[in-house]
Coordinates of C-alpha atoms in Angstrom, one line a residue:
M1 CA 73.3 -50.2 30.8
H2 CA 72.3 -48.3 33.9
P3 CA 68.8 -49.5 35.0
D4 CA 67.3 -46.0 35.0
V5 CA 68.3 -45.3 31.4
L6 CA 65.7 -46.4 28.8
D7 CA 67.0 -48.2 25.8
M8 CA 64.8 -46.9 23.0
G9 CA 65.5 -50.0 21.1
E10 CA 63.9 -52.0 23.9
F11 CA 60.8 -49.8 23.5
T12 CA 60.5 -49.8 19.7
G13 CA 62.0 -53.1 18.7
M14 CA 60.9 -55.2 21.6
T15 CA 57.7 -56.5 20.0
S16 CA 57.0 -58.9 17.2
S17 CA 54.0 -58.5 15.0
G18 CA 52.2 -61.0 17.2
S19 CA 53.0 -59.4 20.5
I20 CA 52.0 -55.9 19.2
R21 CA 48.5 -57.1 18.7
G22 CA 48.5 -58.5 22.3
D23 CA 49.9 -55.1 23.6
V24 CA 47.3 -53.1 21.7
F25 CA 44.4 -55.2 23.0
G26 CA 45.9 -55.4 26.5
G27 CA 46.5 -51.6 26.7
L28 CA 43.0 -50.7 25.4
T29 CA 41.3 -53.2 27.8
A30 CA 43.3 -51.8 30.7
A31 CA 42.3 -48.3 29.7
V32 CA 38.6 -49.2 29.7
V33 CA 39.0 -50.6 33.2
A34 CA 41.1 -47.7 34.3
L35 CA 38.7 -44.9 33.1
P36 CA 36.0 -45.3 35.8
L37 CA 38.5 -45.9 38.5
A38 CA 40.5 -42.8 37.6
L39 CA 37.4 -40.8 37.7
A40 CA 36.4 -42.3 41.1
F41 CA 39.8 -41.9 42.6
G42 CA 40.1 -38.3 41.4
V43 CA 36.7 -37.3 43.0
A44 CA 37.5 -39.2 46.1
S45 CA 40.8 -37.5 46.5
G46 CA 39.1 -34.1 46.5
A47 CA 41.4 -32.9 43.7
G48 CA 38.7 -33.5 41.0
A49 CA 37.9 -36.1 38.3
L50 CA 40.2 -34.5 35.8
A51 CA 43.2 -34.8 38.3
G52 CA 42.4 -38.4 38.7
L53 CA 42.3 -38.9 34.9
Y54 CA 45.6 -37.1 34.3
G55 CA 47.2 -39.0 37.2
A56 CA 46.3 -42.2 35.4
I57 CA 47.5 -40.9 32.0
L58 CA 50.8 -39.4 33.1
V59 CA 51.9 -42.0 35.8
G60 CA 50.6 -44.7 33.5
F61 CA 52.7 -43.6 30.5
F62 CA 56.0 -42.7 32.2
A63 CA 56.0 -45.6 34.6
A64 CA 55.4 -47.9 31.6
V65 CA 58.2 -46.4 29.5
W66 CA 60.8 -45.9 32.3
G67 CA 59.8 -48.5 34.8
G68 CA 61.2 -52.0 35.6
T69 CA 58.1 -54.1 35.1
A70 CA 57.3 -54.6 31.5
V71 CA 53.5 -55.3 31.8
Q72 CA 52.7 -53.1 34.8
I73 CA 49.8 -50.6 34.5
S74 CA 50.1 -47.6 36.8
G75 CA 47.7 -45.0 37.9
P76 CA 45.8 -43.8 41.0
T77 CA 45.2 -46.5 43.5
G78 CA 43.0 -46.8 46.6
P79 CA 45.9 -46.5 49.1
M80 CA 47.4 -43.5 47.3
T81 CA 43.9 -41.9 47.0
V82 CA 43.5 -42.1 50.8
V83 CA 46.7 -40.1 51.4
M84 CA 45.8 -37.7 48.6
A85 CA 42.5 -37.0 50.2
A86 CA 44.3 -36.1 53.4
I87 CA 46.7 -33.9 51.5
V88 CA 43.9 -32.0 49.7
T89 CA 42.1 -31.5 53.0
Q90 CA 45.2 -30.2 54.7
F91 CA 46.0 -27.8 51.9
S92 CA 42.5 -27.0 50.7
G93 CA 43.3 -23.4 50.1
S94 CA 46.3 -24.1 47.8
L95 CA 46.3 -26.7 45.1
S96 CA 49.9 -25.7 44.2
E97 CA 51.0 -27.1 47.5
V98 CA 49.0 -30.3 46.9
F99 CA 50.8 -30.9 43.5
L100 CA 54.1 -30.0 45.1
V101 CA 53.6 -32.9 47.4
V102 CA 53.1 -35.1 44.3
V103 CA 56.2 -33.7 42.7
L104 CA 58.4 -34.4 45.8
T105 CA 56.8 -37.8 45.9
G106 CA 58.2 -38.5 42.5
V107 CA 61.6 -37.1 43.4
L108 CA 61.9 -39.2 46.5
Q109 CA 61.0 -42.3 44.5
I110 CA 63.6 -41.5 42.0
I111 CA 66.2 -41.2 44.9
Y112 CA 65.0 -44.5 46.2
G113 CA 65.6 -46.2 42.9
V114 CA 69.0 -44.6 42.2
A115 CA 70.2 -45.4 45.8
G116 CA 69.1 -49.0 45.3
F117 CA 66.3 -49.1 48.0
G118 CA 64.1 -51.3 45.9
R119 CA 65.3 -54.5 47.6
Y120 CA 64.9 -53.0 51.1
I121 CA 61.3 -51.7 50.6
K122 CA 60.3 -55.3 49.7
L123 CA 61.5 -56.5 53.1
V124 CA 58.7 -54.8 55.0
P125 CA 57.2 -57.7 57.1
Q126 CA 54.0 -59.3 55.8
P127 CA 51.9 -58.6 58.9
V128 CA 52.8 -54.8 58.6
V129 CA 51.8 -54.8 54.9
S130 CA 48.6 -56.8 55.6
G131 CA 47.6 -54.5 58.5
F132 CA 48.5 -51.4 56.6
M133 CA 46.6 -52.4 53.4
S134 CA 43.6 -53.6 55.4
G135 CA 43.5 -50.3 57.3
I136 CA 43.6 -48.5 53.9
G137 CA 40.8 -50.6 52.7
F138 CA 38.6 -49.7 55.7
I139 CA 39.5 -46.0 55.2
V140 CA 38.4 -46.2 51.5
I141 CA 35.1 -47.6 52.7
L142 CA 34.6 -45.0 55.4
L143 CA 35.2 -42.2 52.9
Q144 CA 32.5 -43.6 50.6
L145 CA 29.8 -43.7 53.2
A146 CA 28.8 -40.0 52.9
P147 CA 28.6 -40.0 49.1
M148 CA 26.6 -43.2 49.2
L149 CA 24.2 -41.5 51.5
G150 CA 24.0 -38.3 49.3
Q151 CA 25.8 -36.2 51.9
Q152 CA 29.0 -34.2 52.2
T153 CA 31.9 -36.1 53.9
P154 CA 32.6 -34.4 57.2
E155 CA 35.9 -32.7 57.6
G156 CA 38.3 -34.1 60.1
S157 CA 39.7 -37.5 61.2
N158 CA 38.1 -40.9 60.6
L159 CA 36.9 -40.8 64.1
V160 CA 34.9 -37.6 63.2
L161 CA 33.4 -39.4 60.3
L162 CA 32.4 -42.4 62.4
A163 CA 30.8 -40.0 65.0
A164 CA 28.8 -38.4 62.2
L165 CA 27.6 -41.6 60.8
P166 CA 24.4 -42.1 62.9
E167 CA 23.2 -38.6 61.9
M168 CA 23.9 -39.4 58.2
L169 CA 22.1 -42.7 58.5
A170 CA 19.1 -40.9 60.1
S171 CA 18.5 -38.8 57.0
P172 CA 20.0 -40.5 53.9
G173 CA 19.5 -39.2 50.4
M174 CA 17.4 -41.9 48.8
A175 CA 18.4 -41.2 45.2
A176 CA 22.1 -41.4 46.1
L177 CA 21.5 -44.5 48.2
I178 CA 19.8 -46.3 45.4
L179 CA 22.4 -45.3 42.9
G180 CA 25.2 -46.3 45.2
F181 CA 23.8 -49.8 45.9
L182 CA 22.9 -50.2 42.2
S183 CA 26.6 -49.4 41.3
F184 CA 28.0 -51.7 44.0
G185 CA 25.6 -54.5 43.0
I186 CA 26.7 -54.3 39.4
V187 CA 30.4 -54.4 40.3
V188 CA 29.9 -57.3 42.6
L189 CA 27.3 -59.4 40.7
T190 CA 28.1 -59.1 37.1
P191 CA 28.8 -62.5 35.6
E192 CA 32.3 -63.3 34.3
R193 CA 30.9 -64.1 30.9
I194 CA 29.9 -60.4 30.6
T195 CA 33.0 -58.9 32.3
R196 CA 35.1 -60.6 29.6
Y197 CA 33.8 -58.0 27.2
V198 CA 32.7 -55.1 29.4
P199 CA 34.4 -54.4 32.8
S200 CA 31.9 -54.4 35.6
T201 CA 33.2 -50.9 36.7
L202 CA 32.4 -49.5 33.3
L203 CA 29.0 -51.2 33.2
A204 CA 28.3 -49.7 36.6
I205 CA 29.2 -46.2 35.3
I206 CA 27.1 -46.5 32.2
V207 CA 24.0 -48.0 33.9
G208 CA 24.2 -45.8 37.0
T209 CA 24.6 -42.6 35.0
L210 CA 21.6 -43.4 32.7
V211 CA 19.5 -44.3 35.7
G212 CA 20.6 -41.1 37.5
I213 CA 19.8 -38.9 34.5
F214 CA 16.3 -40.4 33.8
L215 CA 15.1 -41.4 37.4
F216 CA 17.2 -39.5 39.9
P217 CA 18.3 -36.1 38.4
E218 CA 18.5 -34.7 41.9
A219 CA 21.4 -37.0 42.9
P220 CA 24.7 -35.1 43.1
V221 CA 27.0 -35.5 40.1
I222 CA 30.7 -34.9 39.2
G223 CA 29.9 -31.6 37.5
A224 CA 31.7 -29.8 34.7
I225 CA 35.1 -31.3 33.8
P226 CA 37.6 -28.9 32.0
S227 CA 38.5 -30.4 28.6
G228 CA 41.8 -30.0 26.7
L229 CA 45.4 -30.8 27.6
P230 CA 46.6 -30.1 31.1
A231 CA 48.4 -26.9 32.1
L232 CA 51.7 -26.7 33.8
Q233 CA 51.3 -26.4 37.6
L234 CA 54.2 -24.5 39.1
P235 CA 54.7 -25.8 42.6
S236 CA 54.9 -23.3 45.4
A237 CA 54.7 -23.4 49.2
S238 CA 55.3 -21.2 52.2
L239 CA 58.2 -22.1 54.4
A240 CA 56.0 -22.8 57.3
D241 CA 54.3 -25.6 55.3
L242 CA 57.4 -27.3 54.0
P243 CA 57.8 -29.8 57.0
L244 CA 54.3 -30.9 56.5
I245 CA 54.7 -31.1 52.7
L246 CA 57.8 -33.2 53.0
R247 CA 56.1 -35.5 55.5
F248 CA 53.2 -36.2 53.2
A249 CA 55.7 -36.7 50.3
L250 CA 57.5 -39.4 52.4
I251 CA 54.2 -41.1 53.1
L252 CA 53.1 -41.1 49.5
S253 CA 56.5 -42.1 48.2
F254 CA 56.9 -45.0 50.6
L255 CA 53.3 -46.2 50.1
G256 CA 53.6 -45.9 46.3
A257 CA 56.8 -47.8 46.4
I258 CA 55.3 -50.8 48.4
D259 CA 52.1 -50.7 46.2
S260 CA 54.1 -50.8 43.0
L261 CA 56.7 -53.4 44.0
L262 CA 53.9 -55.7 45.4
T263 CA 52.2 -55.4 42.1
S264 CA 55.5 -56.1 40.3
L265 CA 55.7 -59.4 42.2
V266 CA 52.2 -60.4 41.2
A267 CA 53.1 -59.6 37.6
D268 CA 56.3 -61.6 37.8
S269 CA 54.3 -64.7 39.0
M270 CA 51.8 -64.3 36.2
T271 CA 54.4 -63.8 33.4
R272 CA 57.2 -65.9 34.9
T273 CA 59.6 -62.9 34.4
S274 CA 61.7 -60.9 36.9
H275 CA 61.3 -57.1 37.4
D276 CA 63.9 -54.6 38.2
S277 CA 62.7 -53.1 41.5
N278 CA 65.1 -50.1 41.4
R279 CA 64.2 -49.2 37.8
E280 CA 60.5 -49.6 38.8
L281 CA 60.9 -47.0 41.5
I282 CA 62.6 -44.6 39.1
G283 CA 59.8 -45.1 36.5
Q284 CA 57.1 -44.5 39.2
G285 CA 59.0 -41.4 40.4
I286 CA 59.2 -39.9 36.9
G287 CA 55.5 -40.5 36.5
N288 CA 54.5 -39.0 39.7
M289 CA 56.8 -36.0 39.2
V290 CA 55.3 -35.2 35.8
A291 CA 51.8 -35.8 37.1
G292 CA 52.4 -33.3 39.9
L293 CA 53.7 -30.7 37.4
L294 CA 50.6 -31.2 35.1
G295 CA 47.9 -31.3 37.8
G296 CA 47.5 -35.1 38.2
I297 CA 47.2 -37.0 41.5
A298 CA 49.9 -39.5 42.6
G299 CA 49.7 -43.1 41.4
A300 CA 51.4 -46.5 41.7
G301 CA 51.4 -49.8 40.1
A302 CA 47.7 -51.0 40.1
T303 CA 47.4 -54.8 40.6
M304 CA 43.9 -55.3 39.0
R305 CA 44.6 -53.2 35.9
T306 CA 48.0 -55.1 35.5
L307 CA 46.3 -58.4 35.6
V308 CA 43.7 -57.2 33.0
N309 CA 46.5 -56.2 30.8
I310 CA 48.3 -59.5 31.1
R311 CA 45.2 -61.6 30.5
A312 CA 44.3 -59.5 27.6
G313 CA 47.6 -60.3 25.9
G314 CA 49.9 -57.4 27.0
S315 CA 53.5 -58.6 27.2
T316 CA 55.8 -55.5 26.9
R317 CA 55.8 -51.9 28.1
L318 CA 54.2 -50.9 24.9
S319 CA 50.9 -52.0 26.4
G320 CA 51.2 -49.6 29.3
A321 CA 52.0 -46.7 27.0
I322 CA 48.9 -47.5 24.8
H323 CA 46.7 -47.7 27.9
A324 CA 47.8 -44.1 28.8
L325 CA 47.3 -42.8 25.3
A326 CA 43.9 -44.4 25.0
L327 CA 42.8 -42.8 28.3
L328 CA 44.0 -39.4 27.0
L329 CA 41.8 -39.8 23.9
M330 CA 38.8 -40.7 26.2
V331 CA 39.4 -37.6 28.3
L332 CA 39.5 -35.3 25.3
I333 CA 36.4 -36.9 23.7
F334 CA 34.2 -37.8 26.7
A335 CA 34.9 -35.1 29.3
D336 CA 31.5 -33.6 28.9
V337 CA 29.7 -36.9 29.2
A338 CA 31.6 -37.8 32.4
S339 CA 30.3 -34.6 34.1
H340 CA 26.9 -36.3 34.4
I341 CA 28.2 -39.3 36.4
P342 CA 26.5 -39.4 39.9
L343 CA 28.9 -39.3 42.8
A344 CA 27.1 -42.1 44.5
V345 CA 27.8 -44.3 41.5
L346 CA 31.6 -43.7 41.9
A347 CA 31.2 -44.4 45.7
G348 CA 29.6 -47.7 45.0
I349 CA 32.6 -48.7 42.8
L350 CA 35.1 -47.5 45.4
M351 CA 33.2 -49.4 48.0
K352 CA 34.1 -52.6 46.2
V353 CA 37.7 -51.4 45.7
G354 CA 38.0 -50.9 49.5
I355 CA 36.6 -54.3 50.2
D356 CA 39.1 -55.8 47.8
I357 CA 42.1 -53.9 49.4
I358 CA 41.4 -55.5 52.8
D359 CA 43.5 -58.6 53.5
W360 CA 40.5 -60.8 54.4
R361 CA 42.6 -64.0 54.2
S362 CA 44.9 -62.8 57.0
L363 CA 42.0 -61.6 59.0
K364 CA 40.2 -64.9 58.6
N365 CA 43.3 -66.9 59.6
A366 CA 44.0 -64.7 62.6
G367 CA 42.9 -67.4 65.0
R368 CA 45.4 -69.9 63.6
A369 CA 48.3 -67.5 62.8
S370 CA 51.0 -66.7 65.4
R371 CA 49.9 -64.4 68.2
S372 CA 52.7 -62.0 67.7
G373 CA 52.0 -61.7 63.9
V374 CA 48.3 -61.0 64.6
V375 CA 49.1 -58.3 67.2
I376 CA 51.4 -56.6 64.8
M377 CA 48.9 -56.8 61.9
L378 CA 45.9 -55.5 64.2
T379 CA 48.1 -52.8 65.8
T380 CA 49.2 -51.6 62.3
L381 CA 45.6 -51.7 61.0
L382 CA 44.2 -49.7 64.0
I383 CA 46.9 -47.1 63.9
T384 CA 46.4 -46.7 60.1
V385 CA 42.7 -46.1 60.4
F386 CA 42.5 -44.0 63.6
V387 CA 46.0 -42.3 64.0
D388 CA 48.4 -41.9 61.1
L389 CA 49.6 -43.8 58.1
M390 CA 53.3 -43.1 58.6
A391 CA 53.0 -43.9 62.3
A392 CA 51.3 -47.2 61.5
V393 CA 54.1 -48.3 59.2
A394 CA 56.8 -47.2 61.6
V395 CA 55.2 -48.8 64.7
G396 CA 54.5 -52.0 62.7
I397 CA 58.1 -52.3 61.5
V398 CA 59.6 -51.5 64.9
M399 CA 57.4 -54.2 66.5
A400 CA 58.3 -56.8 63.8
S401 CA 62.0 -55.9 64.1
V402 CA 62.1 -56.3 67.9
L403 CA 60.2 -59.6 67.6
F404 CA 62.7 -60.8 65.0
V405 CA 65.8 -59.8 67.0
A406 CA 64.3 -61.5 70.1
R407 CA 63.7 -64.7 68.2
M408 CA 67.2 -64.6 66.6
A409 CA 68.6 -64.1 70.1
E410 CA 66.8 -67.1 71.4
A411 CA 68.0 -69.2 68.5
Q412 CA 71.6 -68.1 69.1
L413 CA 71.5 -68.7 72.8
A414 CA 70.3 -72.2 72.0
S415 CA 73.5 -72.7 70.0
V416 CA 75.9 -71.8 72.9
R417 CA 78.0 -74.7 74.2
F418 CA 80.4 -74.9 77.1
H419 CA 83.0 -77.6 77.1
F420 CA 85.0 -78.1 80.3
G421 CA 87.0 -81.0 79.1
V422 CA 87.3 -83.7 76.4
S423 CA 84.0 -84.3 74.6
P424 CA 83.1 -86.4 71.5
E425 CA 81.2 -83.5 70.2
L426 CA 84.4 -81.5 69.8
N427 CA 86.2 -84.0 67.4
L428 CA 89.5 -83.2 69.1
S429 CA 93.0 -84.1 67.7
P430 CA 95.2 -86.2 70.0
E431 CA 97.3 -83.2 71.0
E432 CA 94.2 -81.1 71.9
E433 CA 92.9 -84.0 74.1
V434 CA 96.2 -84.0 75.9
I435 CA 96.1 -80.3 76.6
L436 CA 92.6 -80.4 77.9
N437 CA 93.3 -83.4 80.1
E438 CA 96.4 -81.7 81.6
A439 CA 94.4 -78.6 82.3
A440 CA 92.0 -80.5 84.5
G441 CA 89.0 -78.1 83.8
K442 CA 91.0 -74.9 84.0
I443 CA 90.5 -74.4 80.2
V444 CA 86.9 -74.0 79.1
L445 CA 85.9 -74.0 75.4
F446 CA 83.0 -71.6 74.5
H447 CA 81.2 -72.2 71.2
V448 CA 78.6 -69.9 69.6
E449 CA 77.0 -69.9 66.1
G450 CA 75.5 -67.2 64.0
P451 CA 75.8 -63.4 63.8
L452 CA 76.5 -61.8 67.2
S453 CA 74.3 -58.7 67.5
F454 CA 72.9 -56.4 70.1
G455 CA 69.9 -58.8 70.6
S456 CA 71.9 -61.6 72.1
A457 CA 75.2 -59.8 73.1
R458 CA 74.4 -59.2 76.8
D459 CA 73.0 -62.7 77.4
I460 CA 76.0 -64.3 75.7
A461 CA 78.3 -62.1 77.7
K462 CA 76.5 -63.1 80.9
L463 CA 77.0 -66.7 79.9
M464 CA 80.7 -66.2 79.3
G465 CA 81.2 -64.9 82.8
S466 CA 78.7 -67.4 84.4
S467 CA 81.2 -70.2 85.0
R468 CA 84.1 -69.3 87.3
R469 CA 85.8 -72.7 87.2
E470 CA 88.0 -71.7 84.4
E471 CA 91.3 -69.8 84.4
V472 CA 91.4 -69.5 80.5
L473 CA 88.2 -69.1 78.4
I474 CA 88.6 -70.0 74.7
V475 CA 86.0 -68.5 72.6
D476 CA 85.2 -70.1 69.2
L477 CA 84.0 -67.5 66.6
S478 CA 84.6 -69.7 63.6
L479 CA 80.9 -70.0 62.8
V480 CA 80.2 -66.3 63.5
P481 CA 79.8 -64.5 60.1
F482 CA 79.7 -61.0 61.6
I483 CA 79.5 -59.2 64.9
D484 CA 78.0 -55.7 65.5
S485 CA 79.4 -53.0 67.7
S486 CA 77.1 -53.7 70.7
A487 CA 78.2 -57.4 70.7
A488 CA 81.8 -56.3 70.5
A489 CA 81.3 -53.9 73.4
A490 CA 79.8 -56.7 75.5
L491 CA 82.8 -58.8 74.6
E492 CA 85.1 -56.1 75.7
E493 CA 83.3 -55.9 79.1
V494 CA 83.7 -59.7 79.6
L495 CA 87.4 -59.3 78.7
D496 CA 87.8 -56.5 81.1
R497 CA 86.2 -58.6 83.9
F498 CA 88.5 -61.5 83.1
R499 CA 91.7 -59.4 83.3
R500 CA 90.6 -57.8 86.7
S501 CA 90.1 -61.3 88.1
G502 CA 93.3 -62.6 86.8
D503 CA 91.8 -64.9 84.2
T504 CA 92.5 -65.0 80.5
M505 CA 90.3 -65.0 77.3
I506 CA 91.5 -66.3 74.0
I507 CA 89.5 -65.9 70.7
F508 CA 90.0 -68.1 67.7
G509 CA 88.5 -68.6 64.2
A510 CA 87.4 -64.9 63.8
S511 CA 86.8 -64.0 60.1
Q512 CA 88.4 -61.0 58.6
K513 CA 85.1 -59.1 58.9
V514 CA 84.8 -60.0 62.6
R515 CA 88.4 -59.0 63.2
H516 CA 87.7 -55.7 61.6
T517 CA 84.9 -54.9 64.0
L518 CA 86.8 -56.1 67.0
N519 CA 89.7 -54.0 65.9
R520 CA 87.6 -50.8 65.7
T521 CA 86.2 -51.4 69.2
E522 CA 89.7 -52.0 70.5
V523 CA 88.9 -55.6 71.7
L524 CA 91.9 -56.9 69.8
Q525 CA 94.2 -54.3 71.5
H526 CA 93.0 -55.5 74.9
L527 CA 93.4 -59.2 74.0
G528 CA 97.1 -58.8 72.9
E529 CA 99.0 -61.1 70.6
Q530 CA 98.4 -64.2 72.7
G531 CA 94.7 -63.5 72.9
L532 CA 94.0 -64.1 69.2
A533 CA 94.5 -67.4 67.5
S534 CA 93.8 -68.7 64.0
S535 CA 92.8 -72.3 65.1
R536 CA 91.6 -74.2 68.2
L537 CA 94.9 -76.1 68.5
E538 CA 96.7 -72.7 68.4
A539 CA 94.4 -71.4 71.1
L540 CA 94.9 -74.5 73.3
R541 CA 98.6 -74.2 73.1
A542 CA 98.4 -70.6 74.1
A543 CA 96.1 -71.5 77.0
R544 CA 98.6 -74.2 78.2
A545 CA 101.4 -71.7 78.0
V546 CA 99.4 -69.3 80.2
L547 CA 98.6 -72.0 82.8
R548 CA 102.3 -73.1 82.9
A549 CA 103.4 -69.6 83.5
R550 CA 101.2 -69.3 86.5
Q551 CA 102.5 -72.4 88.1
P552 CA 104.9 -71.8 91.0
A553 CA 108.5 -72.5 90.1

């Protein structure tokens, strides 16, 4: 069965009576944890509390049913909310364009899954992921400062927000400040023996709202939340905005993919199972596409909610579906109650979320980690916070890739060996020893290991031409699994220099894959029939024939 096709037998017949009980309890527990976070993320995104709730419901349901991680709980997350806030700010006059971005996010994620990109997205280097997620965590914290101080978040970049911070601190709203710190304190300090029964975030919502109603009625609140089922949002956009819409969709889709697949890996380690990354991307894409069509914000796999589901007994995708349906009932029943929740209470909860997103372990170990990894992490972090999310990922990946190529090139250069005559290291046959002794240094064996790529091609080519004692250079490619076009071009340049100087190059041991590349770049044509051998002995015999042909009669 294709991974993007749901086997309904898998959904309906996958549970025993024992596991159904665990799935129901796991789904309900995850829904209780998700409710305050969905409200907070919806408000923080600027799209509204209801958009956060429906994002949790729709992404949570469809990603559970169609995704590739059985126990994953999906919905709005801190990283996705940061991007959603930027999108809502950019298209403040048109929610239809905002939700078009969400729809396109889902479409792109489906394309990623169908194209099999899941395994590649997981290859993003750890310093890049660490710096990016830490940057997202700092942004989440920055965005909660104004609500915590009872003021409006200034429009503009994070630098604008930081510049406005002294003025906000000079005249804080005391009611909001007290409620914010109360909420934050409850989330941080609630003992585990209590959170086993009541999630600290839900406790913060209940206590903070009651304190706000009775002691600080002047504190800003969420306000009226429309009740009822969501209405279809027909996406529309002007042609002038399409490039920006697509750019935001690319950011959201990539970020959601990373967020979801990292959560899938955590779920695998907890359940000792293995997820299907491409199917997971398809499920997340369907969820985000439906969420955008029905007015929900984008979401992804949520690590904390997934862990809550697993610990509460959830073991199949039924738990994720129950989580979404339970949230829907809560929305329909408690929408009016949620309108009285103070914004500062939500800000206190998200402040803790931001702190948890930051990779404190990597930051703490920066002094002991490799300097290059720390530079990549900090560069990615700073660009994420102060420049642009997509630019941060791009710069981080490029830096990590260049570093990797440089290290691979160094390792490959270390494997290069020149042999100007008989050597115990070569393990020669008697006939090979005779040929090399007769040549008296005019035949040189050049040995290299590992893939030949653009990173090491020029240096290796330079080494090939560095010794001018030889008349015949025999190149051993038996331990080279593949060669890229840049390395082949460098090899062709060396070959051309040898021909002009009257010397000869012979290659042996090339695999079929290497030969194919050499043939495409016309290296084989320039070598000729005598320039390509299947074994070292055959190459040495050809070299001896070349030397004998050059001897005067």
